[in-house]
mmCIF file of C-alpha atoms in Angstrom:
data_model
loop_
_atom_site.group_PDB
_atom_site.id
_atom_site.type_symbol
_atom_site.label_atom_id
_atom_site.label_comp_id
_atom_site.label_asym_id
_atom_site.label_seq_id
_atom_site.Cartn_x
_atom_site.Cartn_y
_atom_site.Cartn_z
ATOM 1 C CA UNK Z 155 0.000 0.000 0.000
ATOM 2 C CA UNK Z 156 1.379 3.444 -0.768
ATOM 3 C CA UNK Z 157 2.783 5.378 2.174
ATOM 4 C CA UNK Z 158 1.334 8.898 2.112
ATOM 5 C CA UNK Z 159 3.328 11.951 3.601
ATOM 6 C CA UNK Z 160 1.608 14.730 4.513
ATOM 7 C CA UNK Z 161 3.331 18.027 4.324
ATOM 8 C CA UNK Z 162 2.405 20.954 6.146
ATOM 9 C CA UNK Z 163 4.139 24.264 4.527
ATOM 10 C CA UNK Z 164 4.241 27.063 7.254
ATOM 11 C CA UNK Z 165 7.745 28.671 6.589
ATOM 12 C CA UNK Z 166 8.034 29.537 2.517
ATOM 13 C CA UNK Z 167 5.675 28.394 -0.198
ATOM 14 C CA UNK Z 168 5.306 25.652 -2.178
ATOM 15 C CA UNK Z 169 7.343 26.920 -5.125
ATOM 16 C CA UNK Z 170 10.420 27.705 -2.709
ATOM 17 C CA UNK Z 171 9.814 24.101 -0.966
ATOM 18 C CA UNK Z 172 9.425 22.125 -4.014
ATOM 19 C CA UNK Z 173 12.720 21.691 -5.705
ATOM 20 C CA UNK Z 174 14.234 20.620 -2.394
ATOM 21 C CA UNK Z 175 11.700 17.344 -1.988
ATOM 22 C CA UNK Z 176 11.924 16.744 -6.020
ATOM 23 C CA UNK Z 177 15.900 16.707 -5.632
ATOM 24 C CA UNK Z 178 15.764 14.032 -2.933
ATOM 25 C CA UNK Z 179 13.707 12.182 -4.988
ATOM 26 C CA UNK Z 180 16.148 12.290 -7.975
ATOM 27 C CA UNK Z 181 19.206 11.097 -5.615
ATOM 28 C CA UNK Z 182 17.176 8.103 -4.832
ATOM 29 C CA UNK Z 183 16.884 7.244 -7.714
ATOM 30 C CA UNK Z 184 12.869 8.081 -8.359
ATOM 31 C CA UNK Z 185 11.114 9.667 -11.058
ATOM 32 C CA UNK Z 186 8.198 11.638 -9.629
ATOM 33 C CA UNK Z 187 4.717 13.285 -10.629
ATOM 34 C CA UNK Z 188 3.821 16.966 -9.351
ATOM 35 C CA UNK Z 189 0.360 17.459 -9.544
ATOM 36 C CA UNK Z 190 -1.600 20.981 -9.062
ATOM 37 C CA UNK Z 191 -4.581 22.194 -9.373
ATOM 38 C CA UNK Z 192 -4.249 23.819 -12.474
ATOM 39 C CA UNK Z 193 -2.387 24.851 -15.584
ATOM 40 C CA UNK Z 194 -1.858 28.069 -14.412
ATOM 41 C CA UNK Z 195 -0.409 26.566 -10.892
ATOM 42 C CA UNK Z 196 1.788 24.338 -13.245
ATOM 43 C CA UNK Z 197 3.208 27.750 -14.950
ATOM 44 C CA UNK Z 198 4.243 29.013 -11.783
ATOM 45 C CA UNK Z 199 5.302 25.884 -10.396
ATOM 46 C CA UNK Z 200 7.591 24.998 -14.321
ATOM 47 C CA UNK Z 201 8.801 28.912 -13.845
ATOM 48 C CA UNK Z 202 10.237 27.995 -10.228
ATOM 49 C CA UNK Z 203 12.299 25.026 -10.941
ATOM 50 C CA UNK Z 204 13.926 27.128 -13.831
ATOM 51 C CA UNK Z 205 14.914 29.820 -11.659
ATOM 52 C CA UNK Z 206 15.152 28.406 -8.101
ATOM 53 C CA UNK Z 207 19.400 27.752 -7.959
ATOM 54 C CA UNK Z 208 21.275 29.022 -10.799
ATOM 55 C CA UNK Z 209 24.170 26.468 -9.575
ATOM 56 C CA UNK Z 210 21.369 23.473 -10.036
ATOM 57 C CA UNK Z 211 19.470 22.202 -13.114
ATOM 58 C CA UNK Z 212 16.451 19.859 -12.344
ATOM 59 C CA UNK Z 213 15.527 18.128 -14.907
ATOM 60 C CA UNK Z 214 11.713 18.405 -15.506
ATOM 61 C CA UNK Z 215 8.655 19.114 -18.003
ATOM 62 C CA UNK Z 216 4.978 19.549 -18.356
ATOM 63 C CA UNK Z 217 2.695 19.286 -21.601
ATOM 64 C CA UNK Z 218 4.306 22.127 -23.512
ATOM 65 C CA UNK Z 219 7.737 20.535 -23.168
ATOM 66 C CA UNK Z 220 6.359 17.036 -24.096
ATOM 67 C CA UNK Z 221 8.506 13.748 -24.151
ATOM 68 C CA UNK Z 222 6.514 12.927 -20.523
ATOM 69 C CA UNK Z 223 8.328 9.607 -20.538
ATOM 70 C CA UNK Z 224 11.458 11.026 -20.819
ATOM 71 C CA UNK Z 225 11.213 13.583 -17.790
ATOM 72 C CA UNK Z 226 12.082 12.182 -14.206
ATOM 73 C CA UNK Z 227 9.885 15.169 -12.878
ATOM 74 C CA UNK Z 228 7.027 15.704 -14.765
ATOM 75 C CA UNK Z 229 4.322 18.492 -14.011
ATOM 76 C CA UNK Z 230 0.978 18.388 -14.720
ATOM 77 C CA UNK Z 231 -2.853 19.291 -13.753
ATOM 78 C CA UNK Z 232 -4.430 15.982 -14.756
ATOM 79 C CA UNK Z 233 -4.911 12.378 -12.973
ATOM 80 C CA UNK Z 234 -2.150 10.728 -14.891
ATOM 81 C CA UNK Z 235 1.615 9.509 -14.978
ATOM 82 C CA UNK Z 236 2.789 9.832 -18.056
ATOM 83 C CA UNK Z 237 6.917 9.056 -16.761
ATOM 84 C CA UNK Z 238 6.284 6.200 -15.036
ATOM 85 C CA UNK Z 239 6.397 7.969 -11.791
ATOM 86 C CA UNK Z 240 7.191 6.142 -8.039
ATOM 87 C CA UNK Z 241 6.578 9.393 -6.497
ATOM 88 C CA UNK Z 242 3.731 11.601 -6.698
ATOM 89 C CA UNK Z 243 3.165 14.918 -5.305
ATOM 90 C CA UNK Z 244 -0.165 16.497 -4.608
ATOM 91 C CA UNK Z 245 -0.805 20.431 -4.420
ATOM 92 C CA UNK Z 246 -3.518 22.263 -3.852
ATOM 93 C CA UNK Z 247 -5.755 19.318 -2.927
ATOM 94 C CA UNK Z 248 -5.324 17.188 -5.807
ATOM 95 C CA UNK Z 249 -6.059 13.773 -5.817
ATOM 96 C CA UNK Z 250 -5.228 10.985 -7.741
ATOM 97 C CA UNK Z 251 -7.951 8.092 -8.731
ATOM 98 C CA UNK Z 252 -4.766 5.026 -8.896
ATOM 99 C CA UNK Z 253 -2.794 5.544 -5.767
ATOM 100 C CA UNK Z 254 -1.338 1.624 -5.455
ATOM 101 C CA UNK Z 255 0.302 3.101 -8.671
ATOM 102 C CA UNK Z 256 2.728 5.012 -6.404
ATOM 103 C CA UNK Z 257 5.369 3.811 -4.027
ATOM 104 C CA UNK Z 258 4.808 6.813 -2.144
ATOM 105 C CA UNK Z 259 2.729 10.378 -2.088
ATOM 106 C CA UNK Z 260 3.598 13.201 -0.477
ATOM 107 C CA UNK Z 261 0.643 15.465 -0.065
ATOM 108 C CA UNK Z 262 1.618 19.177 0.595
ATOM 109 C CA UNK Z 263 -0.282 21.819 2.115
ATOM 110 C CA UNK Z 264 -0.558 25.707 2.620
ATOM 111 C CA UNK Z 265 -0.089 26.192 6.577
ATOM 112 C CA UNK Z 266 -1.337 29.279 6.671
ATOM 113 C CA UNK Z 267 -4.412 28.468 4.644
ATOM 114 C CA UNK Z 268 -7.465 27.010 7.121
ATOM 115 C CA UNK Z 269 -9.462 25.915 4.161
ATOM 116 C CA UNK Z 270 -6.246 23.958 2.844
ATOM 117 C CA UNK Z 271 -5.910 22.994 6.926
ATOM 118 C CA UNK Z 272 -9.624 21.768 6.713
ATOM 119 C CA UNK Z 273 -9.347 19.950 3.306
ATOM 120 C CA UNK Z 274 -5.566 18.035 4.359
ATOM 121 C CA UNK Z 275 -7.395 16.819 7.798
ATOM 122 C CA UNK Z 276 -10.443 15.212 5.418
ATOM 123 C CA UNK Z 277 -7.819 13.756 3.701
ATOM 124 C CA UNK Z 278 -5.763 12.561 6.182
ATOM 125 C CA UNK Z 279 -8.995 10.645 7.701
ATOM 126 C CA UNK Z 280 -9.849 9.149 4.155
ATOM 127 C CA UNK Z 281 -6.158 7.598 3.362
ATOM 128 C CA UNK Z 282 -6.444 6.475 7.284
ATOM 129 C CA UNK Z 283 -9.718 4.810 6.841
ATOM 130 C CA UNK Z 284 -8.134 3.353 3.534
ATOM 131 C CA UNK Z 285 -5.176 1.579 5.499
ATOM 132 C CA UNK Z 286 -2.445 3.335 4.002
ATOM 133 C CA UNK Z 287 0.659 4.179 6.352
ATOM 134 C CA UNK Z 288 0.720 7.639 7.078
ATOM 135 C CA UNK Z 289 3.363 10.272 8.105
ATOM 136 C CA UNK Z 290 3.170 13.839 9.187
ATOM 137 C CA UNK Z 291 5.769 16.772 8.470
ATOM 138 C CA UNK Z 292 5.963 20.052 9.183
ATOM 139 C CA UNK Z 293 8.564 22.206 8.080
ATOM 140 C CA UNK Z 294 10.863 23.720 10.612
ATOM 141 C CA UNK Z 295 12.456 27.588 11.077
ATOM 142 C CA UNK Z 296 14.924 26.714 8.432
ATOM 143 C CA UNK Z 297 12.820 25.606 6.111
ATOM 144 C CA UNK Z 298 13.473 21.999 6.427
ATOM 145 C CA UNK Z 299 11.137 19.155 7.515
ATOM 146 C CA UNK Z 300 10.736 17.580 11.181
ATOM 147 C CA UNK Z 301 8.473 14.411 11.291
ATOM 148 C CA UNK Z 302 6.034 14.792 13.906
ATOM 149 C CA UNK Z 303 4.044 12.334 15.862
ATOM 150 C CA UNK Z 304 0.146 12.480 15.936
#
């Protein structure tokens, strides 16, 4: 069963957090999925690993780039995994309809956003109720991530 992370951004946003978790991935060896909740968030979210190191280059694309089974990262707004993906990240509340495709998921989540509080709680019951293992992560002062007990 897919272990589902749930990450709870309180220190930068999720464009500043992102290429951090996505380069992790990458060094173990994973391709992974990033799915938002729409095109526009997928702009914004293409834009920031561009731009977010100028020593780094992380190898990604989305639609307009094509070649989706090429990409280790690939970014998108639709239920799908198009690379082959072991990872997949959820933004904005998106859901995806074939978890047990995934080795893990990390869900991520606005801190500072009590309708995006609300909506990761719901979730957290549903993938509880499902059986899947579950972990909880906040990030700390420095912008990492401390696993928390709950």
């Amino acid at each position: 069963m897919t272990e589902i992370g749930f990450y709870h951004l309180t220190r930068t946003p999720l464009d500043r957090a992102l290429p951090k978790i996505l380069e992790k991935a990458l060094e173990a060896g994973k391709r992974a999925i990033v799915i938002a909740g729409s095109d526009e968030r997928v702009a914004v979210l293409n834009a920031a690993l561009w731009t977010y190191d100028q020593g780094s280059f992380l190898p990604h694309g989305t639609v307009r780039e094509g070649e989706a089974a090429r990409q280790p990262v690939w970014l998108t707004a639709e239920d799908e995994n198009p690379n082959g993906a072991q990872i997949v990240v959820l933004t904005d509340g998106a859901t995806v309809s074939e978890m047990a495709a995934f080795e893990r998921c990390l869900d991520m989540f606005d801190g500072n956003d009590p309708a995006a509080v609300a909506a990761a709680r719901d979730r957290w019951r549903a993938a509880k109720a499902a059986g899947h293992a579950l972990t909880y992560w906040q990030q700390t002062d420095g912008g990492g991530w401390a696993k928390k007990d709950v």
